mmCIF file of C-alpha atoms in Angstrom:
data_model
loop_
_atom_site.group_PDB
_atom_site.id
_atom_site.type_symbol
_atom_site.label_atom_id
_atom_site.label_comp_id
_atom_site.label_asym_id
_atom_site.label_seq_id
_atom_site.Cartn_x
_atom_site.Cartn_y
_atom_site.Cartn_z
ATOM 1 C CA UNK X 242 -189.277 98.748 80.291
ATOM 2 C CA UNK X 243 -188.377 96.701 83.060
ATOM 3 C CA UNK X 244 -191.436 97.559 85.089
ATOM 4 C CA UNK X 245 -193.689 96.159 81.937
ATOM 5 C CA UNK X 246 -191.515 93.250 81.569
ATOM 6 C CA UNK X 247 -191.957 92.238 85.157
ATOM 7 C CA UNK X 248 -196.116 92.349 85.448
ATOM 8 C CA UNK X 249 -197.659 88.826 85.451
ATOM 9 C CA UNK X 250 -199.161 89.269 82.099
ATOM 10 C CA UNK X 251 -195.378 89.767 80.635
ATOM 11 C CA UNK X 252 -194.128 86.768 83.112
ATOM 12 C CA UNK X 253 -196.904 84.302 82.178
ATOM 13 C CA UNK X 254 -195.711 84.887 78.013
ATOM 14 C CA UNK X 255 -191.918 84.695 79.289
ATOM 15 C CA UNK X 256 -192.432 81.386 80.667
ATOM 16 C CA UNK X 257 -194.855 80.033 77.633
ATOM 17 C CA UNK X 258 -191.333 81.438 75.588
ATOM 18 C CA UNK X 259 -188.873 79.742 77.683
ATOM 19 C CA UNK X 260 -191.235 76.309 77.573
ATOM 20 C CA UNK X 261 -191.205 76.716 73.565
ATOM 21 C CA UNK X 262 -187.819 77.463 73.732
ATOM 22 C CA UNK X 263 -186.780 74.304 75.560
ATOM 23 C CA UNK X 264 -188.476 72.108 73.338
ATOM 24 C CA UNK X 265 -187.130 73.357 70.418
ATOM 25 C CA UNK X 266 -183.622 72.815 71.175
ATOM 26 C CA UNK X 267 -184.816 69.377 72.977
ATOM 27 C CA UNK X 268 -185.490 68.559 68.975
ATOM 28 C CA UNK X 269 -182.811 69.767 67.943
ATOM 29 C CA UNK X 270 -180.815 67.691 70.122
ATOM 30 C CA UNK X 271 -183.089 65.118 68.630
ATOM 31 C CA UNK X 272 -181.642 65.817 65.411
ATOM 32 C CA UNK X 273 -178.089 65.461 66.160
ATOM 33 C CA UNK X 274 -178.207 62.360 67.808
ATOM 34 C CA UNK X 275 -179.953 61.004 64.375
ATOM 35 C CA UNK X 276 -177.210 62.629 62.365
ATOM 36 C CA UNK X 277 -175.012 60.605 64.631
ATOM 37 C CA UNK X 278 -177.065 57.644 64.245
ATOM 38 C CA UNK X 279 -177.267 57.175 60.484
ATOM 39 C CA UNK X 280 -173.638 56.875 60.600
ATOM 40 C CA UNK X 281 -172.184 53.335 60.204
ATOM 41 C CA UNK X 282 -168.976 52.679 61.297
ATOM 42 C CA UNK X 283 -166.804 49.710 61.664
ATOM 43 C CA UNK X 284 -166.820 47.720 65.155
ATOM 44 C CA UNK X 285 -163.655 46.880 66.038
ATOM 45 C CA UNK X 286 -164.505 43.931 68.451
ATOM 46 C CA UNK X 287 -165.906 41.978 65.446
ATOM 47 C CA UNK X 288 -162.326 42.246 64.036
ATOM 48 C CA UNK X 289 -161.227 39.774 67.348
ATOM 49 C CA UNK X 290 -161.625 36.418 66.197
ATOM 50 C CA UNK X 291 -164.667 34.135 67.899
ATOM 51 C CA UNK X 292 -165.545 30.642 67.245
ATOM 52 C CA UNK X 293 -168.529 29.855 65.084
ATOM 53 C CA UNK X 294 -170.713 28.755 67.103
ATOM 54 C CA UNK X 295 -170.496 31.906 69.626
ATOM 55 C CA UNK X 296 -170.972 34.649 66.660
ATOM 56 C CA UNK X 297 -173.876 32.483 65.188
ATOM 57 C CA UNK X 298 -177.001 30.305 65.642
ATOM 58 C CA UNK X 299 -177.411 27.695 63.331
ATOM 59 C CA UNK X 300 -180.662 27.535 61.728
ATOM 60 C CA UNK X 301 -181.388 31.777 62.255
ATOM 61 C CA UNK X 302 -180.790 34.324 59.896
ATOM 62 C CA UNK X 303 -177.934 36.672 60.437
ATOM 63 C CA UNK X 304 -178.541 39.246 62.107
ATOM 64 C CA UNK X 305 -176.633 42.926 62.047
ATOM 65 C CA UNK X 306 -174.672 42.458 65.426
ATOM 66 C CA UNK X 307 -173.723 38.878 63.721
ATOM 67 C CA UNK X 308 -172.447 39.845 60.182
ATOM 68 C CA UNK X 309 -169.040 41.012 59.544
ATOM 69 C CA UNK X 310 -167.915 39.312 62.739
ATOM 70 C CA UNK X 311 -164.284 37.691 62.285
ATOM 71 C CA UNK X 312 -164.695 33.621 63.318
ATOM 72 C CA UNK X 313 -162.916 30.519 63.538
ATOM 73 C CA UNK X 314 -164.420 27.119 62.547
ATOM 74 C CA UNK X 315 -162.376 23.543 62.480
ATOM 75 C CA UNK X 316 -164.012 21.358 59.895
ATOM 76 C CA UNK X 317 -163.758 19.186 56.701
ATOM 77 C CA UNK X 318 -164.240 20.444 53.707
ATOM 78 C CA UNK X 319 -166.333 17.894 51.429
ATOM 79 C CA UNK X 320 -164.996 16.460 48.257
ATOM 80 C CA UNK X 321 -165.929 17.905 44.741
ATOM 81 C CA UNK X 322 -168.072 20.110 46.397
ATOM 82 C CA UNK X 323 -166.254 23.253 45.114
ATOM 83 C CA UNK X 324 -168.119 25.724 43.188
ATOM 84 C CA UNK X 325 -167.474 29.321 41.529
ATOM 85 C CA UNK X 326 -169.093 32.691 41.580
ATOM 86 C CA UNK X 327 -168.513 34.683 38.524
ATOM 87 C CA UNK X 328 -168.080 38.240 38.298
ATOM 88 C CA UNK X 329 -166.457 39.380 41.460
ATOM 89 C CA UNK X 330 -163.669 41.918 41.187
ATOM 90 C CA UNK X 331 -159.758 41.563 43.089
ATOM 91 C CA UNK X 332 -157.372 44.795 42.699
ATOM 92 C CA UNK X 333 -159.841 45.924 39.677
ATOM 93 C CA UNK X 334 -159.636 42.272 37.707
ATOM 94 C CA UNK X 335 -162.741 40.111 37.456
ATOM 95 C CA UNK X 336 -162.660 36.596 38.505
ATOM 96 C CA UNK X 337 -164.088 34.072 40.341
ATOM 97 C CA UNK X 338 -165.437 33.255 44.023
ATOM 98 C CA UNK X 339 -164.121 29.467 44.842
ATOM 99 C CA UNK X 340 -166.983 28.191 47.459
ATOM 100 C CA UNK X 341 -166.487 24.811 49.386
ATOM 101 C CA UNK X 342 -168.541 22.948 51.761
ATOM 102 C CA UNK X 343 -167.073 22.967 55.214
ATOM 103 C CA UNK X 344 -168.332 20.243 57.947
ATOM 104 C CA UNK X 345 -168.416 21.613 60.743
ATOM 105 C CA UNK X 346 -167.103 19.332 63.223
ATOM 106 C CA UNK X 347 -168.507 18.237 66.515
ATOM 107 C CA UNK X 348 -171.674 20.767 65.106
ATOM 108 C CA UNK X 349 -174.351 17.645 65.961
ATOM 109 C CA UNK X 350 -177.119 18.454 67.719
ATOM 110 C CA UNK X 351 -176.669 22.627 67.534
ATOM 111 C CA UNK X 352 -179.950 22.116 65.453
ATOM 112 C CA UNK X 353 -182.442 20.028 66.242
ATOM 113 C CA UNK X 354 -184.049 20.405 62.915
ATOM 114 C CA UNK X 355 -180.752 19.320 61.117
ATOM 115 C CA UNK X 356 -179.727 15.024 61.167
ATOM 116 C CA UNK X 357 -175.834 15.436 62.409
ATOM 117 C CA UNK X 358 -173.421 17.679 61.621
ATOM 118 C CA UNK X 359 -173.722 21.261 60.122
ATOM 119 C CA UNK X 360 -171.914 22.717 57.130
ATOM 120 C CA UNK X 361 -171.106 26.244 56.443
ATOM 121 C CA UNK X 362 -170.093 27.628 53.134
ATOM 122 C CA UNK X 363 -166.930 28.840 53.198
ATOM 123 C CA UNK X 364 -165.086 31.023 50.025
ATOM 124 C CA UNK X 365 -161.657 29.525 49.741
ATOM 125 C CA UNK X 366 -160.274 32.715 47.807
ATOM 126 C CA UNK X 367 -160.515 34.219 44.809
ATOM 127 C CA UNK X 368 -158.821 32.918 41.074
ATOM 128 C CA UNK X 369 -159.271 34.896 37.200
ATOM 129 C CA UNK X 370 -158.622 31.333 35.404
ATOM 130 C CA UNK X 371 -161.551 28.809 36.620
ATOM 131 C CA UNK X 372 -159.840 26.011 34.636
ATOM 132 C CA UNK X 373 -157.562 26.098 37.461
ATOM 133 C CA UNK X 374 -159.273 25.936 40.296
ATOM 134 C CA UNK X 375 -157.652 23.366 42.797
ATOM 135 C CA UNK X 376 -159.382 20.605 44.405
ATOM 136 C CA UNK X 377 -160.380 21.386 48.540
ATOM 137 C CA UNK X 378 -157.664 20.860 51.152
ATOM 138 C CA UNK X 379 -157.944 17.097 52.773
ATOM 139 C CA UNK X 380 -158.427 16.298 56.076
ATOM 140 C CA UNK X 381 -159.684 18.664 59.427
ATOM 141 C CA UNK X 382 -158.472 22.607 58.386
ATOM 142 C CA UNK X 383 -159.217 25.240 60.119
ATOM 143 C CA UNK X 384 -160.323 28.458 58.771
ATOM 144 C CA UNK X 385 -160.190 32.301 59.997
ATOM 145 C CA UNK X 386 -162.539 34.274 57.943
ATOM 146 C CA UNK X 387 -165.337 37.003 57.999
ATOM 147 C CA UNK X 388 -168.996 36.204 58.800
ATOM 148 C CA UNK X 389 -171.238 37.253 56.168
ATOM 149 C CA UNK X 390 -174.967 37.073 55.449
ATOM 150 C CA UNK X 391 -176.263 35.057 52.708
ATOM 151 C CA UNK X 392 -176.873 36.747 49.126
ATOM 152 C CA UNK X 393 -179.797 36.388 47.308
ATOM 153 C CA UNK X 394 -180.509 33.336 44.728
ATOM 154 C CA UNK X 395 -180.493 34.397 41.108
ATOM 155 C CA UNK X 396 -181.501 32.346 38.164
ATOM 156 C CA UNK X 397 -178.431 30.333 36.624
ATOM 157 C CA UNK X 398 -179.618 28.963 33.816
ATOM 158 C CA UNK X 399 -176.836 30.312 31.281
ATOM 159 C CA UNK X 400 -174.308 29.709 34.231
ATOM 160 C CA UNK X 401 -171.728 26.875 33.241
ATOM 161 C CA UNK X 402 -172.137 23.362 34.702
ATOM 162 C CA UNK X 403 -169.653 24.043 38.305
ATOM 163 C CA UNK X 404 -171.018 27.669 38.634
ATOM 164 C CA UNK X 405 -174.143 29.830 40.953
ATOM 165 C CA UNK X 406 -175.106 33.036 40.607
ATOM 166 C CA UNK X 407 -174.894 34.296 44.250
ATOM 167 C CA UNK X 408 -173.259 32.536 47.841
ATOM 168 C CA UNK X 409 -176.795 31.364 48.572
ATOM 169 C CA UNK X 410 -176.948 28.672 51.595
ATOM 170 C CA UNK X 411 -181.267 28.318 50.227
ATOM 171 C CA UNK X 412 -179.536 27.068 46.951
ATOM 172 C CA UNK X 413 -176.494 25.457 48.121
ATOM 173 C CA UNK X 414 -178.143 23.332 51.008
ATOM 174 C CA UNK X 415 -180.313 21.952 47.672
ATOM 175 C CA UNK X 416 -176.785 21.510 45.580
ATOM 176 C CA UNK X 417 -175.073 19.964 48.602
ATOM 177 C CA UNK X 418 -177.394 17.808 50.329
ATOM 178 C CA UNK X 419 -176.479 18.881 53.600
ATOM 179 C CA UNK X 420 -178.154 21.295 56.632
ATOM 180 C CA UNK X 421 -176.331 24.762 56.623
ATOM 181 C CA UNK X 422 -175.865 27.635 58.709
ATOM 182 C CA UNK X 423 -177.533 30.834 56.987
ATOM 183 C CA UNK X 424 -174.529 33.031 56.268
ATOM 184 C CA UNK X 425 -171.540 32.086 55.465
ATOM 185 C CA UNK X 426 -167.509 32.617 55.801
ATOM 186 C CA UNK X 427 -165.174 34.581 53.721
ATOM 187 C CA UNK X 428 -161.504 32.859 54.438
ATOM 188 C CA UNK X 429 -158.289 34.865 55.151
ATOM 189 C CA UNK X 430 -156.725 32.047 56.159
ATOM 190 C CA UNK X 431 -156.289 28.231 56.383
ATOM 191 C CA UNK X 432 -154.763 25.676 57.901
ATOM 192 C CA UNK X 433 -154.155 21.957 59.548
ATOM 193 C CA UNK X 434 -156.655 21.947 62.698
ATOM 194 C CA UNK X 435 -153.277 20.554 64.454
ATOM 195 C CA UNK X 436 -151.785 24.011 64.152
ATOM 196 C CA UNK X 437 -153.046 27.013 65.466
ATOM 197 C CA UNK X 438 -155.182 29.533 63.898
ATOM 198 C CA UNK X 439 -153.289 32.570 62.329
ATOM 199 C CA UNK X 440 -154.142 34.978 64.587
ATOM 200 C CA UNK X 441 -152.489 37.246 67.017
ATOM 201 C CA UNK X 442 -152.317 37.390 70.712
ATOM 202 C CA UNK X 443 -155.392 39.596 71.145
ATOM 203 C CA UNK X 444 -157.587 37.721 68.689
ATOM 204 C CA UNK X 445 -156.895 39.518 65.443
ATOM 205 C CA UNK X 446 -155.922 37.977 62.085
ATOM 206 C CA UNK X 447 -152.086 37.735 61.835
ATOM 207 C CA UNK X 448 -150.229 40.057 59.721
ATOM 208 C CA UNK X 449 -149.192 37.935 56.843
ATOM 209 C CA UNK X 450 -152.020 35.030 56.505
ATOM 210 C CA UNK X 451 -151.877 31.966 54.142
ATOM 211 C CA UNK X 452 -154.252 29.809 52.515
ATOM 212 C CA UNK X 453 -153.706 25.828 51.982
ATOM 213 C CA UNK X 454 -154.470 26.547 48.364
ATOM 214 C CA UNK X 455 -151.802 29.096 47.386
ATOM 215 C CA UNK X 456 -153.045 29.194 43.530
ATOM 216 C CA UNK X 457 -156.134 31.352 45.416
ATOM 217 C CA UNK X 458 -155.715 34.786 46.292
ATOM 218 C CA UNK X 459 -157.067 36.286 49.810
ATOM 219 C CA UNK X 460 -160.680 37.517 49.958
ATOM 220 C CA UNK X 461 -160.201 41.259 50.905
ATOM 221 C CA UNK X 462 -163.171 41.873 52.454
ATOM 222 C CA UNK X 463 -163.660 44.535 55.198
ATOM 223 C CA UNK X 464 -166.724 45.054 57.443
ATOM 224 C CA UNK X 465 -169.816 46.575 55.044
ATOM 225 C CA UNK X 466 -170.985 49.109 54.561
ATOM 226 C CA UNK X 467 -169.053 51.557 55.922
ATOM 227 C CA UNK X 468 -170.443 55.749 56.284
ATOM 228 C CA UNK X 469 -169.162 57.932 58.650
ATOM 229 C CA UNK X 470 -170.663 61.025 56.752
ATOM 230 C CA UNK X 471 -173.054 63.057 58.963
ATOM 231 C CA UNK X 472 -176.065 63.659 57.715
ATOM 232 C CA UNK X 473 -176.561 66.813 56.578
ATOM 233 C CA UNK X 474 -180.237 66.837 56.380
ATOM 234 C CA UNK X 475 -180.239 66.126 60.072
ATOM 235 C CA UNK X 476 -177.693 68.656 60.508
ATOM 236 C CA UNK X 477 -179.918 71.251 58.870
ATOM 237 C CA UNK X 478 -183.050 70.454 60.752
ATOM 238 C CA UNK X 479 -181.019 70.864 64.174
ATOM 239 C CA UNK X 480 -179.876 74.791 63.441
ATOM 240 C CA UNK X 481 -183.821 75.017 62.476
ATOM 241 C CA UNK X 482 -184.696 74.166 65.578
ATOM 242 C CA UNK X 483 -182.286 76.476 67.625
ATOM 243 C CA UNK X 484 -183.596 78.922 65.234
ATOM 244 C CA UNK X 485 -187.051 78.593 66.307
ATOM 245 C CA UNK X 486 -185.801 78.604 69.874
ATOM 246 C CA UNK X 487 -184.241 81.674 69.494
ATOM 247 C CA UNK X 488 -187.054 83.127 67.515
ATOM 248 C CA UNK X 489 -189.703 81.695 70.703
ATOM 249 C CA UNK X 490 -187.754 84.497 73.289
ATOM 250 C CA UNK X 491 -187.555 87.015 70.654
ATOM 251 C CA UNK X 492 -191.278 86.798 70.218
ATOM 252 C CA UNK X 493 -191.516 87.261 74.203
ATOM 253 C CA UNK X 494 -189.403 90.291 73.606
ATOM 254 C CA UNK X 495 -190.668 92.182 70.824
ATOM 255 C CA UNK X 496 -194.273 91.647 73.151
ATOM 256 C CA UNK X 497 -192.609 93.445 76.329
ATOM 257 C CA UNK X 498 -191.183 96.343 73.695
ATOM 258 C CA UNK X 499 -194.906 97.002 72.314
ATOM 259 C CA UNK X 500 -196.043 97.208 75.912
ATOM 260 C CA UNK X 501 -193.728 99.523 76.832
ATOM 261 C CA UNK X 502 -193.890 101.740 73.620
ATOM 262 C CA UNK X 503 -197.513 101.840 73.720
ATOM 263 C CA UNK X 504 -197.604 102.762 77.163
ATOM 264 C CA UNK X 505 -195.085 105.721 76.045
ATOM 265 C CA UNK X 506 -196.700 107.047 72.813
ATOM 266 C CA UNK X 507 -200.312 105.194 72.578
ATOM 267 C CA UNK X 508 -201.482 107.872 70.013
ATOM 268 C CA UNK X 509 -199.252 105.845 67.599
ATOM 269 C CA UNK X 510 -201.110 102.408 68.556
ATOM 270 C CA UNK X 511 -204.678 103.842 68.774
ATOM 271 C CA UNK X 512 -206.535 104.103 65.583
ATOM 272 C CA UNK X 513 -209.883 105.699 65.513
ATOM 273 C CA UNK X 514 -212.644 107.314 62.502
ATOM 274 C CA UNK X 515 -212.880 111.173 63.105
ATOM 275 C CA UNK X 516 -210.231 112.868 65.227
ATOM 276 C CA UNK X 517 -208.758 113.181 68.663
ATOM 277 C CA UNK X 518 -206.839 115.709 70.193
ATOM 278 C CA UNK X 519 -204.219 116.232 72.716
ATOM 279 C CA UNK X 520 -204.705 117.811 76.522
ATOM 280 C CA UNK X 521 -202.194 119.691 77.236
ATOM 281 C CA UNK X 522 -202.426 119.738 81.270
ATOM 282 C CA UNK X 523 -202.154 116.062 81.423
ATOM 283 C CA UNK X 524 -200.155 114.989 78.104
ATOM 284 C CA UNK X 525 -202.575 112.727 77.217
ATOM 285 C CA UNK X 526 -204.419 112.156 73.960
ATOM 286 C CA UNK X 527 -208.258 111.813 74.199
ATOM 287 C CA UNK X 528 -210.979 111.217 71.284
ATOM 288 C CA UNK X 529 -214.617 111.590 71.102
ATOM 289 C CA UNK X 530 -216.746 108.656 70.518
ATOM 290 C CA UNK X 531 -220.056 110.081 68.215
ATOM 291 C CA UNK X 532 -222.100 106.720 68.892
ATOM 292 C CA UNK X 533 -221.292 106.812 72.812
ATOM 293 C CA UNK X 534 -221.748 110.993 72.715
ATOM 294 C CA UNK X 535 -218.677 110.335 74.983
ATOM 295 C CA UNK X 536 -214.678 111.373 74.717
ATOM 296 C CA UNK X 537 -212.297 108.706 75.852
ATOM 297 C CA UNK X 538 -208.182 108.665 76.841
ATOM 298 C CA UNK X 539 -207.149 106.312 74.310
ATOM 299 C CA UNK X 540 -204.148 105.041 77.379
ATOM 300 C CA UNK X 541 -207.090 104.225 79.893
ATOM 301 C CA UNK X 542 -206.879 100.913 80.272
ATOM 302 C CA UNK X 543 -208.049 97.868 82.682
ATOM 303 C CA UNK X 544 -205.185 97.768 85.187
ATOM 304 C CA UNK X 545 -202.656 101.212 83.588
ATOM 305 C CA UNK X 546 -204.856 104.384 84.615
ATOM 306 C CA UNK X 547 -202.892 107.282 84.784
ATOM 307 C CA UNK X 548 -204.326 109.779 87.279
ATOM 308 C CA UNK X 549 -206.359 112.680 85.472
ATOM 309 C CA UNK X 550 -206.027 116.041 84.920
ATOM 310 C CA UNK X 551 -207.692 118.811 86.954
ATOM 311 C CA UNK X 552 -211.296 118.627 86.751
ATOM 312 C CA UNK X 553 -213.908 116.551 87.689
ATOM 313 C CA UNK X 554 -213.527 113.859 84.673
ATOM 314 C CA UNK X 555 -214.433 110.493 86.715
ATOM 315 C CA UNK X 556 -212.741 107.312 85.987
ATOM 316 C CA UNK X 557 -214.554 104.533 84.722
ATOM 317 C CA UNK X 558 -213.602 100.889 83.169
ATOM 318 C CA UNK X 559 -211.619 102.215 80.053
ATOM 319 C CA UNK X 560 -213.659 105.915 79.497
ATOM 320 C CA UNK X 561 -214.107 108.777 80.748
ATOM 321 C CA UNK X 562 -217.263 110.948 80.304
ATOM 322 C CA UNK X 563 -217.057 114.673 78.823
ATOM 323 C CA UNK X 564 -217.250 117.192 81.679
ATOM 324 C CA UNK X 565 -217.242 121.196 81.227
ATOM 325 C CA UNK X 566 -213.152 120.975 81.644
ATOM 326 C CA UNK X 567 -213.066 118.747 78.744
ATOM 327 C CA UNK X 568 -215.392 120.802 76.803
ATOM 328 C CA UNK X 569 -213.228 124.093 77.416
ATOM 329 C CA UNK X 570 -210.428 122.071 76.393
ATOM 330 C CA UNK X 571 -211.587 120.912 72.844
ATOM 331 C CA UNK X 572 -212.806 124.574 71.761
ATOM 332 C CA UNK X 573 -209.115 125.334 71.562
ATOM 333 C CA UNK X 574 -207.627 122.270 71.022
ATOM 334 C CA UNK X 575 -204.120 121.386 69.907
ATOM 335 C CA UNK X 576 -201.597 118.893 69.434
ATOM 336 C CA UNK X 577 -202.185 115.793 66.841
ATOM 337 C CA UNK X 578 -204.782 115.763 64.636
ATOM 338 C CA UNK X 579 -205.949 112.887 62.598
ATOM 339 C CA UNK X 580 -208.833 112.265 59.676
#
């Protein structure tokens, strides 16, 4: 078998097997590496602290590298321009968002579009009782909070007077009067801008952090969304594919076996109408063709001749003629026999 599997014919298929092969488990590597991809997973470098201005642009939308991003902004927040966001749920309880205009300070000039300084949105914390909802902290704060992208405007016409569907910068910039930046910042914690920002040494938000406005509770938002589950349909596709690879070789083999086996027993792979018989001095099988008027070795073929029998049958490109021996030999003929 090793002889048939190392002719050029057999070669040429092994290497057209091994090229399939290759590819297949080049796509299944494929398929892995989107498993891996579909995951999302937090990024612990946007939990280090950066100031506004470095994690956004004012006047672009936010962008996915941008959002979630922990920042620090110094500003003022505007008076009586508090407003609240129903329907947001703390520890299972539903309450309200408290939103504030911040004024960015020294922010002039950031965007050209805008006349002076820029304001971000920034929600203060949450509260269940919105009768009790205190006023904004006075003078320059500043604020350590999460970077998020804006949420869609609803309609909020059965909203109370003081209330908004969404955190919308579109609607609020309208409400407010004032150029904002298109996300905006979910507080963890506040403070005098002549005290530092509660974070740690390596940029991270402190342990225990405080709000000016202790009648608000602490946003707890994390970094969303968050999947690390692999998936699966990606998983399946990449054992396909190593399937296939496996199943590319195996083709390669099962083509050197028939080779060989048909080399070894070729009256089970040759299928003729009317009979043929077996000569004994040689071992080979042989069949006569009526149309031709001709008998034929059925394992004669281009480039595997074994050498005949006594006798004077000449070799030809796949037959041989019938000669007297032959004739002698099929008035007595035995072996297989098939209608």
């Amino acid at each position: 078998m090793l002889t048939t599997a190392l002719r050029p014919r057999s070669i040429l298929t092994l290497l057209v097997s091994l090229g399939l092969a290759v590819g297949f488990v080049l796509l299944s590597q494929w398929q892995l590496e989107s498993s891996e991809q579909a995951r999302t997973v937090a990024d612990p470098a946007k939990d280090v602290a950066v100031p506004l201005a470095e994690a956004a642009e004012a006047g672009t939308a936010v962008t996915a590298a941008q959002a979630d991003q922990l920042i620090t902004v110094t500003g003022d927040y505007q008076d009586g321009s508090t407003l609240l966001v129903p329907g947001r749920l703390q520890d299972g309880s539903e309450g309200y968002w408290v939103v504030s205009a911040l004024t960015v300070a020294d922010s002039a000039g950031r965007w050209p579009d805008a006349a002076g300084e820029l304001t971000v949105a920034v929600a203060r914390g949450w509260t269940a009782d919105p009768a009790a909802v205190p006023a904004e902290p006075e003078g320059r704060v500043g604020v350590v909070g999460r970077y998020l992208p804006a949420e869609g405007p609803v309609p909020g016409e059965d909203l109370p007077e003081g209330q908004v569907g969404t955190v919308s910068p579109a609607q609020l910039t309208n409400l407010w009067d004032a150029p904002l930046y298109a996300g905006f910042v979910a507080a963890f914690a506040e403070n005098p801008a002549s005290a530092p920002f509660q974070l740690r040494a390596d940029g991270t938000l402190a342990p225990d952090p405080a709000l000016l406005s202790p009648q608000l509770s602490e946003l707890e938002i994390d970094q969303q969304p968050t999947d690390e589950s692999v998936n699966l349909l990606n998983l399946f596709y990449a054992v396909e594919w190593v399937v296939f690879a496996g199943f590319a070789l195996y083709i390669w083999w099962r083509f050197v076996r028939d080779e060989w086996l048909r080399e070894q027993h070729p009256e089970e792979y040759f299928y003729f109408e009317g009979e043929y018989y077996l000569d004994e001095a040689s071992g080979r099988y042989y069949y006569y063709d009526p149309e031709a008027g001709e008998y034929y070795w059925f394992d004669d073929q281009p480039g595997h001749r074994p050498e005949d029998g006594p006798g004077d049958r000449a070799r030809g490109a796949g037959a041989h003629g019938r000669t007297d021996d032959t004739q002698d030999r099929t008035q007595d003929r035995t072996g297989a026999h098939h209608d």
